[in-house]
Amino acid sequence: MSRPQPQLGHLTLVSRDPRDLCDFADALWTRLRREAEESFHRAPQLAPLFLDSILNQPSFDAAVFHRVAARLKNEVISLPLIVQAFHRAVRAEPDIATAIRADITTVFERDPACGRFIEPFLYFKGFHAIQSYRLTHWLWAAGEYDFALYLQSRASEVFQTDIHPAARLGRGIFLDHATGLVVGETTVVEDDVSILQGVTLGGTGKEAGDRHPKIRRGVMIGAGAKILGNIEVAENARIAAGSVVLRPVPAHTTVAGVPARVVRTDTPAQPSRTMDQILQDLAYESFSYSI
């Protein structure tokens, strides 16, 4: 049985026309509320979750802020303080709201385990981790370093991900499972990238300055892959699960192994969308090494 497709019309988040963005936001919020109402009746024991997180919220943005804040809050930092920080961030940088919509749509489109928008919204820590990063990145850029670092530390504790606030991540980012992700300070991840669990985008030692990977649009990074140093993984490249990448990766190229080497130069377009990380279309001989 195939999973349902999003009934959000034919709008895409590529458009920056304010009318298109507003229409998309309205359709997404309507869909999410309908799913929450259905869940409320199916699982009444979770009624406070559906009410507090969605049904009693005034908008999609407010609902996201509340849900992420509810997971991050503790005895040091309250839910209202985190929500207030989110609102400050979006007022100053409206593109954050667009990125959040792109992120949740991306999860729905790429994750075969996701059949409703309410699932990443309420339960998926990869989606929550990215939104936490978006807040800490804004705080960092605004000079609120301690607040940013505290929330980063708290997100690491709650979501098992460690994304430095200074890293630059685009929109439409899919963190599948997310556990064990490490993203260094000078990392760049462009739009429409998919990253699985256990991935490290790190440095190679104690060097200072620009020392972390640059991941371009459409890249897919398989589970457990390590990409180390100030190297570029070009558009629509694919990093096989478990690989250790120490050299630049050309566009539309698949690399695999420890250390990684090129095993395919005609990688299909948008591997971040196909999510094929086991390379089943390649012959076994592609991975053998001559001695």
PDB file of C-alpha atoms in Angstrom:
ATOM      1  CA  MET A   1       0.000   0.000   0.000  1.00  0.00           C
ATOM      2  CA  SER A   2       1.529   3.309  -1.054  1.00  0.00           C
ATOM      3  CA  ARG A   3       1.703   6.123   1.451  1.00  0.00           C
ATOM      4  CA  PRO A   4      -0.429   9.247   0.915  1.00  0.00           C
ATOM      5  CA  GLN A   5       1.020  12.170  -0.964  1.00  0.00           C
ATOM      6  CA  PRO A   6       0.906  15.717   0.389  1.00  0.00           C
ATOM      7  CA  GLN A   7      -2.210  17.543  -0.756  1.00  0.00           C
ATOM      8  CA  LEU A   8      -0.623  20.987  -0.865  1.00  0.00           C
ATOM      9  CA  GLY A   9      -1.423  21.912  -4.431  1.00  0.00           C
ATOM     10  CA  HIS A  10       1.370  22.473  -6.917  1.00  0.00           C
ATOM     11  CA  LEU A  11       3.309  25.069  -4.973  1.00  0.00           C
ATOM     12  CA  THR A  12       7.002  24.602  -4.360  1.00  0.00           C
ATOM     13  CA  LEU A  13       9.298  26.298  -1.925  1.00  0.00           C
ATOM     14  CA  VAL A  14      11.546  27.363  -4.787  1.00  0.00           C
ATOM     15  CA  SER A  15       9.204  30.325  -5.259  1.00  0.00           C
ATOM     16  CA  ARG A  16       9.961  33.412  -3.206  1.00  0.00           C
ATOM     17  CA  ASP A  17       6.746  35.181  -4.161  1.00  0.00           C
ATOM     18  CA  PRO A  18       5.156  36.150  -0.809  1.00  0.00           C
ATOM     19  CA  ARG A  19       1.731  35.103  -2.078  1.00  0.00           C
ATOM     20  CA  ASP A  20       2.966  31.598  -2.932  1.00  0.00           C
ATOM     21  CA  LEU A  21       4.706  31.260   0.413  1.00  0.00           C
ATOM     22  CA  CYS A  22       1.591  32.389   2.255  1.00  0.00           C
ATOM     23  CA  ASP A  23      -0.623  29.958   0.319  1.00  0.00           C
ATOM     24  CA  PHE A  24       1.769  27.100   0.997  1.00  0.00           C
ATOM     25  CA  ALA A  25       1.916  27.925   4.706  1.00  0.00           C
ATOM     26  CA  ASP A  26      -1.875  28.028   4.928  1.00  0.00           C
ATOM     27  CA  ALA A  27      -2.234  24.667   3.153  1.00  0.00           C
ATOM     28  CA  LEU A  28       0.420  23.055   5.346  1.00  0.00           C
ATOM     29  CA  TRP A  29      -1.150  24.389   8.552  1.00  0.00           C
ATOM     30  CA  THR A  30      -4.621  23.191   7.466  1.00  0.00           C
ATOM     31  CA  ARG A  31      -3.250  19.730   6.712  1.00  0.00           C
ATOM     32  CA  LEU A  32      -1.392  19.525  10.023  1.00  0.00           C
ATOM     33  CA  ARG A  33      -4.454  20.573  12.053  1.00  0.00           C
ATOM     34  CA  ARG A  34      -6.595  17.975  10.295  1.00  0.00           C
ATOM     35  CA  GLU A  35      -4.073  15.262  11.105  1.00  0.00           C
ATOM     36  CA  ALA A  36      -3.968  16.437  14.737  1.00  0.00           C
ATOM     37  CA  GLU A  37      -7.759  16.251  14.989  1.00  0.00           C
ATOM     38  CA  GLU A  38      -7.727  12.709  13.574  1.00  0.00           C
ATOM     39  CA  SER A  39      -4.964  11.696  16.001  1.00  0.00           C
ATOM     40  CA  PHE A  40      -6.842  13.278  18.913  1.00  0.00           C
ATOM     41  CA  HIS A  41      -9.764  10.907  18.289  1.00  0.00           C
ATOM     42  CA  ARG A  42      -7.572   7.845  17.667  1.00  0.00           C
ATOM     43  CA  ALA A  43      -5.305   8.338  20.675  1.00  0.00           C
ATOM     44  CA  PRO A  44      -7.211  10.335  23.320  1.00  0.00           C
ATOM     45  CA  GLN A  45      -4.573   9.440  25.921  1.00  0.00           C
ATOM     46  CA  LEU A  46      -2.260  11.851  24.061  1.00  0.00           C
ATOM     47  CA  ALA A  47      -4.827  14.650  23.977  1.00  0.00           C
ATOM     48  CA  PRO A  48      -2.581  17.166  25.833  1.00  0.00           C
ATOM     49  CA  LEU A  49       0.152  16.669  23.230  1.00  0.00           C
ATOM     50  CA  PHE A  50      -2.156  17.338  20.280  1.00  0.00           C
ATOM     51  CA  LEU A  51      -3.876  20.253  21.989  1.00  0.00           C
ATOM     52  CA  ASP A  52      -0.781  22.019  23.332  1.00  0.00           C
ATOM     53  CA  SER A  53       1.401  21.434  20.286  1.00  0.00           C
ATOM     54  CA  ILE A  54      -1.060  22.053  17.440  1.00  0.00           C
ATOM     55  CA  LEU A  55      -4.770  22.522  18.048  1.00  0.00           C
ATOM     56  CA  ASN A  56      -4.417  25.349  20.584  1.00  0.00           C
ATOM     57  CA  GLN A  57      -1.683  27.120  18.622  1.00  0.00           C
ATOM     58  CA  PRO A  58      -2.503  30.131  16.410  1.00  0.00           C
ATOM     59  CA  SER A  59      -0.226  29.325  13.448  1.00  0.00           C
ATOM     60  CA  PHE A  60       2.233  26.834  11.997  1.00  0.00           C
ATOM     61  CA  ASP A  61       5.213  28.927  13.085  1.00  0.00           C
ATOM     62  CA  ALA A  62       3.943  29.267  16.638  1.00  0.00           C
ATOM     63  CA  ALA A  63       3.272  25.537  16.771  1.00  0.00           C
ATOM     64  CA  VAL A  64       6.804  24.642  15.626  1.00  0.00           C
ATOM     65  CA  PHE A  65       8.355  27.031  18.123  1.00  0.00           C
ATOM     66  CA  HIS A  66       6.255  25.607  20.940  1.00  0.00           C
ATOM     67  CA  ARG A  67       6.995  21.972  20.068  1.00  0.00           C
ATOM     68  CA  VAL A  68      10.763  22.438  19.799  1.00  0.00           C
ATOM     69  CA  ALA A  69      10.833  24.576  22.940  1.00  0.00           C
ATOM     70  CA  ALA A  70       8.866  21.917  24.816  1.00  0.00           C
ATOM     71  CA  ARG A  71      11.633  19.438  24.067  1.00  0.00           C
ATOM     72  CA  LEU A  72      14.497  21.810  24.904  1.00  0.00           C
ATOM     73  CA  LYS A  73      13.193  23.438  28.078  1.00  0.00           C
ATOM     74  CA  ASN A  74      14.598  22.541  31.480  1.00  0.00           C
ATOM     75  CA  GLU A  75      15.080  24.085  34.910  1.00  0.00           C
ATOM     76  CA  VAL A  76      17.586  26.601  33.502  1.00  0.00           C
ATOM     77  CA  ILE A  77      15.732  27.845  30.444  1.00  0.00           C
ATOM     78  CA  SER A  78      11.946  27.971  30.215  1.00  0.00           C
ATOM     79  CA  LEU A  79       9.631  27.157  27.326  1.00  0.00           C
ATOM     80  CA  PRO A  80       8.381  30.786  26.997  1.00  0.00           C
ATOM     81  CA  LEU A  81      11.955  32.099  26.812  1.00  0.00           C
ATOM     82  CA  ILE A  82      12.818  29.716  23.959  1.00  0.00           C
ATOM     83  CA  VAL A  83       9.572  30.510  22.124  1.00  0.00           C
ATOM     84  CA  GLN A  84      10.282  34.220  22.497  1.00  0.00           C
ATOM     85  CA  ALA A  85      13.751  33.711  21.013  1.00  0.00           C
ATOM     86  CA  PHE A  86      12.242  31.877  18.025  1.00  0.00           C
ATOM     87  CA  HIS A  87       9.855  34.768  17.399  1.00  0.00           C
ATOM     88  CA  ARG A  88      12.708  37.271  17.589  1.00  0.00           C
ATOM     89  CA  ALA A  89      14.685  35.205  15.099  1.00  0.00           C
ATOM     90  CA  VAL A  90      11.879  34.944  12.545  1.00  0.00           C
ATOM     91  CA  ARG A  91      11.001  38.630  12.820  1.00  0.00           C
ATOM     92  CA  ALA A  92      14.616  39.490  12.075  1.00  0.00           C
ATOM     93  CA  GLU A  93      15.130  36.737   9.477  1.00  0.00           C
ATOM     94  CA  PRO A  94      11.841  35.689   7.775  1.00  0.00           C
ATOM     95  CA  ASP A  95      13.651  33.100   5.624  1.00  0.00           C
ATOM     96  CA  ILE A  96      13.875  30.928   8.751  1.00  0.00           C
ATOM     97  CA  ALA A  97      10.128  30.300   8.486  1.00  0.00           C
ATOM     98  CA  THR A  98      10.490  29.317   4.822  1.00  0.00           C
ATOM     99  CA  ALA A  99      13.312  26.921   5.714  1.00  0.00           C
ATOM    100  CA  ILE A 100      11.182  25.240   8.398  1.00  0.00           C
ATOM    101  CA  ARG A 101       8.436  24.550   5.847  1.00  0.00           C
ATOM    102  CA  ALA A 102      10.977  23.186   3.384  1.00  0.00           C
ATOM    103  CA  ASP A 103      12.442  20.912   6.066  1.00  0.00           C
ATOM    104  CA  ILE A 104       9.153  19.307   7.088  1.00  0.00           C
ATOM    105  CA  THR A 105       8.066  18.837   3.459  1.00  0.00           C
ATOM    106  CA  THR A 106      11.425  17.221   2.703  1.00  0.00           C
ATOM    107  CA  VAL A 107      10.979  14.685   5.513  1.00  0.00           C
ATOM    108  CA  PHE A 108       7.543  13.745   4.201  1.00  0.00           C
ATOM    109  CA  GLU A 109       8.819  13.332   0.649  1.00  0.00           C
ATOM    110  CA  ARG A 110      11.966  11.332   1.436  1.00  0.00           C
ATOM    111  CA  ASP A 111      11.245   9.209   4.497  1.00  0.00           C
ATOM    112  CA  PRO A 112       9.312   6.020   3.633  1.00  0.00           C
ATOM    113  CA  ALA A 113       8.433   5.674   7.323  1.00  0.00           C
ATOM    114  CA  CYS A 114       6.608   9.020   7.268  1.00  0.00           C
ATOM    115  CA  GLY A 115       2.981   8.935   6.176  1.00  0.00           C
ATOM    116  CA  ARG A 116       1.729  12.180   7.760  1.00  0.00           C
ATOM    117  CA  PHE A 117       3.122  15.640   8.407  1.00  0.00           C
ATOM    118  CA  ILE A 118       2.287  15.292  12.089  1.00  0.00           C
ATOM    119  CA  GLU A 119       4.940  12.585  12.476  1.00  0.00           C
ATOM    120  CA  PRO A 120       8.055  14.728  11.912  1.00  0.00           C
ATOM    121  CA  PHE A 121       6.303  17.673  13.537  1.00  0.00           C
ATOM    122  CA  LEU A 122       5.699  15.864  16.829  1.00  0.00           C
ATOM    123  CA  TYR A 123       8.104  12.948  16.973  1.00  0.00           C
ATOM    124  CA  PHE A 124      11.132  13.061  14.616  1.00  0.00           C
ATOM    125  CA  LYS A 125      14.216  14.366  16.365  1.00  0.00           C
ATOM    126  CA  GLY A 126      15.989  15.044  13.069  1.00  0.00           C
ATOM    127  CA  PHE A 127      13.398  17.687  12.209  1.00  0.00           C
ATOM    128  CA  HIS A 128      13.539  19.102  15.742  1.00  0.00           C
ATOM    129  CA  ALA A 129      17.349  19.180  15.729  1.00  0.00           C
ATOM    130  CA  ILE A 130      17.436  21.215  12.520  1.00  0.00           C
ATOM    131  CA  GLN A 131      14.966  23.753  13.909  1.00  0.00           C
ATOM    132  CA  SER A 132      17.012  24.021  17.110  1.00  0.00           C
ATOM    133  CA  TYR A 133      20.053  24.713  14.942  1.00  0.00           C
ATOM    134  CA  ARG A 134      18.185  27.425  13.027  1.00  0.00           C
ATOM    135  CA  LEU A 135      17.551  29.248  16.293  1.00  0.00           C
ATOM    136  CA  THR A 136      21.096  28.823  17.630  1.00  0.00           C
ATOM    137  CA  HIS A 137      22.560  29.980  14.298  1.00  0.00           C
ATOM    138  CA  TRP A 138      20.532  33.179  14.442  1.00  0.00           C
ATOM    139  CA  LEU A 139      21.513  33.773  18.064  1.00  0.00           C
ATOM    140  CA  TRP A 140      25.177  33.219  17.181  1.00  0.00           C
ATOM    141  CA  ALA A 141      25.007  35.672  14.277  1.00  0.00           C
ATOM    142  CA  ALA A 142      23.288  38.195  16.587  1.00  0.00           C
ATOM    143  CA  GLY A 143      26.162  37.964  19.058  1.00  0.00           C
ATOM    144  CA  GLU A 144      24.220  36.030  21.725  1.00  0.00           C
ATOM    145  CA  TYR A 145      26.985  33.443  21.991  1.00  0.00           C
ATOM    146  CA  ASP A 146      26.266  32.020  25.426  1.00  0.00           C
ATOM    147  CA  PHE A 147      22.557  31.582  24.722  1.00  0.00           C
ATOM    148  CA  ALA A 148      23.422  29.907  21.404  1.00  0.00           C
ATOM    149  CA  LEU A 149      25.964  27.571  22.959  1.00  0.00           C
ATOM    150  CA  TYR A 150      23.693  26.634  25.839  1.00  0.00           C
ATOM    151  CA  LEU A 151      20.870  25.728  23.449  1.00  0.00           C
ATOM    152  CA  GLN A 152      23.335  23.817  21.265  1.00  0.00           C
ATOM    153  CA  SER A 153      24.448  21.851  24.322  1.00  0.00           C
ATOM    154  CA  ARG A 154      20.848  21.213  25.304  1.00  0.00           C
ATOM    155  CA  ALA A 155      19.909  20.090  21.773  1.00  0.00           C
ATOM    156  CA  SER A 156      22.890  17.746  21.762  1.00  0.00           C
ATOM    157  CA  GLU A 157      21.664  16.219  25.016  1.00  0.00           C
ATOM    158  CA  VAL A 158      18.049  15.842  23.849  1.00  0.00           C
ATOM    159  CA  PHE A 159      18.473  14.911  20.170  1.00  0.00           C
ATOM    160  CA  GLN A 160      21.937  13.255  20.180  1.00  0.00           C
ATOM    161  CA  THR A 161      23.139  15.661  17.490  1.00  0.00           C
ATOM    162  CA  ASP A 162      25.926  18.229  17.739  1.00  0.00           C
ATOM    163  CA  ILE A 163      25.596  21.065  15.210  1.00  0.00           C
ATOM    164  CA  HIS A 164      27.781  24.091  15.880  1.00  0.00           C
ATOM    165  CA  PRO A 165      25.745  27.330  15.790  1.00  0.00           C
ATOM    166  CA  ALA A 166      28.225  28.940  13.379  1.00  0.00           C
ATOM    167  CA  ALA A 167      27.807  26.210  10.732  1.00  0.00           C
ATOM    168  CA  ARG A 168      25.780  27.264   7.685  1.00  0.00           C
ATOM    169  CA  LEU A 169      22.936  24.941   6.699  1.00  0.00           C
ATOM    170  CA  GLY A 170      20.508  25.549   3.842  1.00  0.00           C
ATOM    171  CA  ARG A 171      16.858  24.604   3.639  1.00  0.00           C
ATOM    172  CA  GLY A 172      15.178  21.346   2.755  1.00  0.00           C
ATOM    173  CA  ILE A 173      17.644  19.429   4.952  1.00  0.00           C
ATOM    174  CA  PHE A 174      16.679  15.848   5.843  1.00  0.00           C
ATOM    175  CA  LEU A 175      18.292  14.289   8.913  1.00  0.00           C
ATOM    176  CA  ASP A 176      17.190  10.662   8.863  1.00  0.00           C
ATOM    177  CA  HIS A 177      17.322   9.247  12.415  1.00  0.00           C
ATOM    178  CA  ALA A 178      19.940  11.937  13.234  1.00  0.00           C
ATOM    179  CA  THR A 179      21.581  10.118  16.169  1.00  0.00           C
ATOM    180  CA  GLY A 180      25.321  10.747  16.305  1.00  0.00           C
ATOM    181  CA  LEU A 181      25.471  13.599  13.779  1.00  0.00           C
ATOM    182  CA  VAL A 182      28.406  15.994  14.300  1.00  0.00           C
ATOM    183  CA  VAL A 183      28.699  19.210  12.259  1.00  0.00           C
ATOM    184  CA  GLY A 184      31.733  21.421  12.788  1.00  0.00           C
ATOM    185  CA  GLU A 185      31.932  25.183  13.108  1.00  0.00           C
ATOM    186  CA  THR A 186      32.938  26.126   9.542  1.00  0.00           C
ATOM    187  CA  THR A 187      30.830  23.500   7.783  1.00  0.00           C
ATOM    188  CA  VAL A 188      28.564  24.548   4.908  1.00  0.00           C
ATOM    189  CA  VAL A 189      25.584  22.383   3.899  1.00  0.00           C
ATOM    190  CA  GLU A 190      23.573  23.724   0.973  1.00  0.00           C
ATOM    191  CA  ASP A 191      19.899  23.112   0.128  1.00  0.00           C
ATOM    192  CA  ASP A 192      18.251  19.712  -0.433  1.00  0.00           C
ATOM    193  CA  VAL A 193      20.879  17.565   1.296  1.00  0.00           C
ATOM    194  CA  SER A 194      20.056  14.252   3.018  1.00  0.00           C
ATOM    195  CA  ILE A 195      22.175  13.015   5.930  1.00  0.00           C
ATOM    196  CA  LEU A 196      21.738   9.759   7.814  1.00  0.00           C
ATOM    197  CA  GLN A 197      22.742   8.812  11.354  1.00  0.00           C
ATOM    198  CA  GLY A 198      26.305   8.694  12.626  1.00  0.00           C
ATOM    199  CA  VAL A 199      27.689  11.195  10.105  1.00  0.00           C
ATOM    200  CA  THR A 200      30.624  13.462  10.983  1.00  0.00           C
ATOM    201  CA  LEU A 201      31.371  16.667   9.067  1.00  0.00           C
ATOM    202  CA  GLY A 202      34.575  17.436  10.915  1.00  0.00           C
ATOM    203  CA  GLY A 203      38.114  18.705  10.863  1.00  0.00           C
ATOM    204  CA  THR A 204      41.347  16.753  10.691  1.00  0.00           C
ATOM    205  CA  GLY A 205      43.126  18.044  13.776  1.00  0.00           C
ATOM    206  CA  LYS A 206      43.779  21.245  15.704  1.00  0.00           C
ATOM    207  CA  GLU A 207      44.035  23.571  12.718  1.00  0.00           C
ATOM    208  CA  ALA A 208      42.202  26.893  13.032  1.00  0.00           C
ATOM    209  CA  GLY A 209      40.216  28.844  10.458  1.00  0.00           C
ATOM    210  CA  ASP A 210      38.095  27.351   7.689  1.00  0.00           C
ATOM    211  CA  ARG A 211      38.590  23.661   8.384  1.00  0.00           C
ATOM    212  CA  HIS A 212      35.334  21.788   7.756  1.00  0.00           C
ATOM    213  CA  PRO A 213      33.563  20.312   4.703  1.00  0.00           C
ATOM    214  CA  LYS A 214      31.473  22.152   2.133  1.00  0.00           C
ATOM    215  CA  ILE A 215      28.490  20.024   1.117  1.00  0.00           C
ATOM    216  CA  ARG A 216      26.769  21.267  -2.028  1.00  0.00           C
ATOM    217  CA  ARG A 217      23.153  21.008  -3.154  1.00  0.00           C
ATOM    218  CA  GLY A 218      21.532  17.600  -3.615  1.00  0.00           C
ATOM    219  CA  VAL A 219      24.195  15.490  -1.869  1.00  0.00           C
ATOM    220  CA  MET A 220      23.295  12.259  -0.060  1.00  0.00           C
ATOM    221  CA  ILE A 221      25.519  11.182   2.858  1.00  0.00           C
ATOM    222  CA  GLY A 222      25.047   7.591   4.007  1.00  0.00           C
ATOM    223  CA  ALA A 223      24.947   6.296   7.559  1.00  0.00           C
ATOM    224  CA  GLY A 224      28.217   6.446   9.474  1.00  0.00           C
ATOM    225  CA  ALA A 225      30.127   8.386   6.805  1.00  0.00           C
ATOM    226  CA  LYS A 226      32.937  10.697   7.929  1.00  0.00           C
ATOM    227  CA  ILE A 227      33.898  13.708   5.793  1.00  0.00           C
ATOM    228  CA  LEU A 228      36.962  15.403   7.226  1.00  0.00           C
ATOM    229  CA  GLY A 229      38.734  18.644   6.419  1.00  0.00           C
ATOM    230  CA  ASN A 230      38.022  21.724   4.321  1.00  0.00           C
ATOM    231  CA  ILE A 231      37.029  19.752   1.230  1.00  0.00           C
ATOM    232  CA  GLU A 232      34.123  20.113  -1.179  1.00  0.00           C
ATOM    233  CA  VAL A 233      31.517  17.462  -1.886  1.00  0.00           C
ATOM    234  CA  ALA A 234      30.074  18.828  -5.114  1.00  0.00           C
ATOM    235  CA  GLU A 235      26.465  18.920  -6.324  1.00  0.00           C
ATOM    236  CA  ASN A 236      24.480  15.677  -6.416  1.00  0.00           C
ATOM    237  CA  ALA A 237      27.376  13.545  -5.183  1.00  0.00           C
ATOM    238  CA  ARG A 238      26.725  10.447  -3.085  1.00  0.00           C
ATOM    239  CA  ILE A 239      28.749   9.273  -0.096  1.00  0.00           C
ATOM    240  CA  ALA A 240      28.248   5.585   0.624  1.00  0.00           C
ATOM    241  CA  ALA A 241      27.467   4.407   4.131  1.00  0.00           C
ATOM    242  CA  GLY A 242      30.539   3.930   6.308  1.00  0.00           C
ATOM    243  CA  SER A 243      32.914   5.826   4.015  1.00  0.00           C
ATOM    244  CA  VAL A 244      35.769   8.056   5.222  1.00  0.00           C
ATOM    245  CA  VAL A 245      36.164  10.970   2.798  1.00  0.00           C
ATOM    246  CA  LEU A 246      39.464  12.854   2.876  1.00  0.00           C
ATOM    247  CA  ARG A 247      39.553  14.343  -0.645  1.00  0.00           C
ATOM    248  CA  PRO A 248      37.152  16.509  -2.687  1.00  0.00           C
ATOM    249  CA  VAL A 249      34.292  14.671  -4.394  1.00  0.00           C
ATOM    250  CA  PRO A 250      33.266  15.811  -7.903  1.00  0.00           C
ATOM    251  CA  ALA A 251      29.662  16.467  -8.883  1.00  0.00           C
ATOM    252  CA  HIS A 252      27.439  13.471  -9.752  1.00  0.00           C
ATOM    253  CA  THR A 253      30.053  11.088  -8.333  1.00  0.00           C
ATOM    254  CA  THR A 254      29.645   8.212  -5.896  1.00  0.00           C
ATOM    255  CA  VAL A 255      32.465   7.444  -3.468  1.00  0.00           C
ATOM    256  CA  ALA A 256      32.800   4.503  -1.088  1.00  0.00           C
ATOM    257  CA  GLY A 257      35.344   2.870   1.188  1.00  0.00           C
ATOM    258  CA  VAL A 258      37.994   3.673   3.792  1.00  0.00           C
ATOM    259  CA  PRO A 259      39.516   5.870   2.583  1.00  0.00           C
ATOM    260  CA  ALA A 260      36.777   6.661   0.066  1.00  0.00           C
ATOM    261  CA  ARG A 261      37.442   6.358  -3.662  1.00  0.00           C
ATOM    262  CA  VAL A 262      35.325   6.948  -6.730  1.00  0.00           C
ATOM    263  CA  VAL A 263      33.130   3.977  -7.657  1.00  0.00           C
ATOM    264  CA  ARG A 264      30.763   5.725 -10.037  1.00  0.00           C
ATOM    265  CA  THR A 265      30.968   8.905 -12.136  1.00  0.00           C
ATOM    266  CA  ASP A 266      27.405   8.969 -13.462  1.00  0.00           C
ATOM    267  CA  THR A 267      25.464   9.112 -10.212  1.00  0.00           C
ATOM    268  CA  PRO A 268      21.781   9.757 -10.991  1.00  0.00           C
ATOM    269  CA  ALA A 269      20.489  13.264 -10.398  1.00  0.00           C
ATOM    270  CA  GLN A 270      19.380  14.223  -6.892  1.00  0.00           C
ATOM    271  CA  PRO A 271      20.641  11.261  -4.844  1.00  0.00           C
ATOM    272  CA  SER A 272      19.434  13.179  -1.781  1.00  0.00           C
ATOM    273  CA  ARG A 273      15.910  12.399  -2.970  1.00  0.00           C
ATOM    274  CA  THR A 274      16.382   8.762  -4.008  1.00  0.00           C
ATOM    275  CA  MET A 275      18.151   7.987  -0.687  1.00  0.00           C
ATOM    276  CA  ASP A 276      20.030   4.974  -2.101  1.00  0.00           C
ATOM    277  CA  GLN A 277      22.998   4.482   0.225  1.00  0.00           C
ATOM    278  CA  ILE A 278      23.837   0.780  -0.228  1.00  0.00           C
ATOM    279  CA  LEU A 279      24.869   1.069  -3.891  1.00  0.00           C
ATOM    280  CA  GLN A 280      23.008  -2.072  -4.911  1.00  0.00           C
ATOM    281  CA  ASP A 281      23.227  -1.023  -8.553  1.00  0.00           C
ATOM    282  CA  LEU A 282      27.021  -1.422  -8.562  1.00  0.00           C
ATOM    283  CA  ALA A 283      28.969  -4.595  -9.139  1.00  0.00           C
ATOM    284  CA  TYR A 284      30.946  -6.134  -6.269  1.00  0.00           C
ATOM    285  CA  GLU A 285      34.140  -5.601  -8.260  1.00  0.00           C
ATOM    286  CA  SER A 286      33.645  -1.850  -7.940  1.00  0.00           C
ATOM    287  CA  PHE A 287      34.756  -2.101  -4.311  1.00  0.00           C
ATOM    288  CA  SER A 288      37.793  -4.374  -4.743  1.00  0.00           C
ATOM    289  CA  TYR A 289      41.298  -2.957  -4.419  1.00  0.00           C
ATOM    290  CA  SER A 290      44.318  -4.057  -6.365  1.00  0.00           C
ATOM    291  CA  ILE A 291      47.345  -5.004  -4.228  1.00  0.00           C
TER     292      ILE A 291
END
